[in-house]
Amino acid sequence: MIWSLHHDYNAGDFAQTGQAVIIEDYVWLCSRSVILPGVTVGKGAVVAAGAVVTRNVLPYTVVGGVPAKQIANRNKNLNYDLSGAVLPII
């Protein structure tokens, strides 16, 4: 889930609030991960399944957990192109 807009539960009118989410190239968001408003997921980063990302993710890092924390580094020699691939929408 990429969450960029929500409600201010303290506002009398339940006003909307939020920020843009930025997902850079070669990022892998695994199943059931949650990216919160205002977060940037850096180039080549991996967000593990079920992780809740509350802060920016540095490029080429692997994060996991609730809240997400760095658990590994990723190879920086990425050159694949998925533009012609058929990807399932889950």
Coordinates of C-alpha atoms in Angstrom, one line a residue:
M1 CA 0.0 0.0 0.0
I2 CA 1.2 3.4 -0.8
W3 CA -0.5 5.8 1.5
S4 CA -0.2 9.5 0.6
L5 CA -3.4 10.9 2.0
H6 CA -5.3 10.4 5.2
H7 CA -7.5 12.3 7.7
D8 CA -6.4 14.5 10.6
Y9 CA -8.3 12.7 13.4
N10 CA -7.9 15.7 15.7
A11 CA -9.5 18.2 13.2
G12 CA -13.1 19.0 14.0
D13 CA -14.0 18.6 10.4
F14 CA -11.8 15.4 9.9
A15 CA -9.8 17.3 7.3
Q16 CA -7.6 15.6 4.8
T17 CA -3.8 15.8 5.1
G18 CA -0.9 14.0 3.6
Q19 CA 2.3 14.3 1.5
A20 CA 3.6 12.9 -1.7
V21 CA 5.4 9.5 -1.7
I22 CA 8.4 9.2 -4.0
I23 CA 9.5 5.7 -5.3
E24 CA 12.8 5.8 -7.3
D25 CA 14.0 3.4 -10.0
Y26 CA 14.7 -0.3 -9.3
V27 CA 12.7 -0.3 -6.0
W28 CA 11.1 -3.6 -5.0
L29 CA 8.1 -3.2 -2.7
C30 CA 7.2 -6.7 -1.4
S31 CA 3.7 -8.0 -0.7
R32 CA 1.7 -6.2 2.0
S33 CA 4.3 -3.5 2.6
V34 CA 3.0 -0.1 3.7
I35 CA 4.6 3.2 2.6
L36 CA 3.4 6.2 4.7
P37 CA 2.9 9.8 3.5
G38 CA 6.0 11.9 2.8
V39 CA 8.4 8.9 2.4
T40 CA 11.0 8.6 -0.3
V41 CA 12.1 5.1 -1.2
G42 CA 15.6 5.5 -2.7
K43 CA 16.9 3.9 -5.9
G44 CA 17.4 0.2 -5.7
A45 CA 15.9 -0.2 -2.2
V46 CA 13.9 -3.3 -1.2
V47 CA 11.0 -3.1 1.3
A48 CA 10.4 -6.5 2.8
A49 CA 6.9 -8.1 3.0
G50 CA 4.7 -6.7 5.7
A51 CA 7.1 -3.8 6.5
V52 CA 5.7 -0.4 7.5
V53 CA 7.9 2.4 6.2
T54 CA 7.6 5.5 8.3
R55 CA 10.9 7.2 7.3
N56 CA 12.9 7.7 4.1
V57 CA 14.7 4.6 2.8
L58 CA 18.3 5.1 1.6
P59 CA 19.2 3.9 -1.9
Y60 CA 20.3 0.2 -2.2
T61 CA 19.2 -0.7 1.3
V62 CA 16.8 -3.5 2.4
V63 CA 14.4 -2.6 5.1
G64 CA 11.9 -4.7 7.1
G65 CA 9.8 -4.8 10.2
V66 CA 7.3 -2.5 12.0
P67 CA 8.5 0.2 11.8
A68 CA 10.9 -0.6 9.0
K69 CA 14.6 -0.6 9.8
Q70 CA 17.6 -1.4 7.6
I71 CA 18.4 -5.2 7.6
A72 CA 20.8 -5.5 4.6
N73 CA 22.4 -3.7 1.7
R74 CA 21.6 -4.5 -2.0
N75 CA 23.9 -4.9 -5.0
K76 CA 24.3 -1.5 -6.8
N77 CA 24.9 -3.1 -10.2
L78 CA 21.3 -3.2 -11.3
N79 CA 20.5 -2.9 -15.0
Y80 CA 17.4 -4.8 -15.7
D81 CA 14.5 -3.4 -17.7
L82 CA 10.9 -4.5 -17.0
S83 CA 9.2 -2.1 -19.4
G84 CA 8.3 -5.0 -21.8
A85 CA 7.4 -7.5 -19.1
V86 CA 3.9 -8.6 -18.2
L87 CA 3.6 -8.1 -14.4
P88 CA 0.7 -9.5 -12.4
I89 CA -1.3 -7.0 -10.3
I90 CA -1.9 -8.5 -6.9

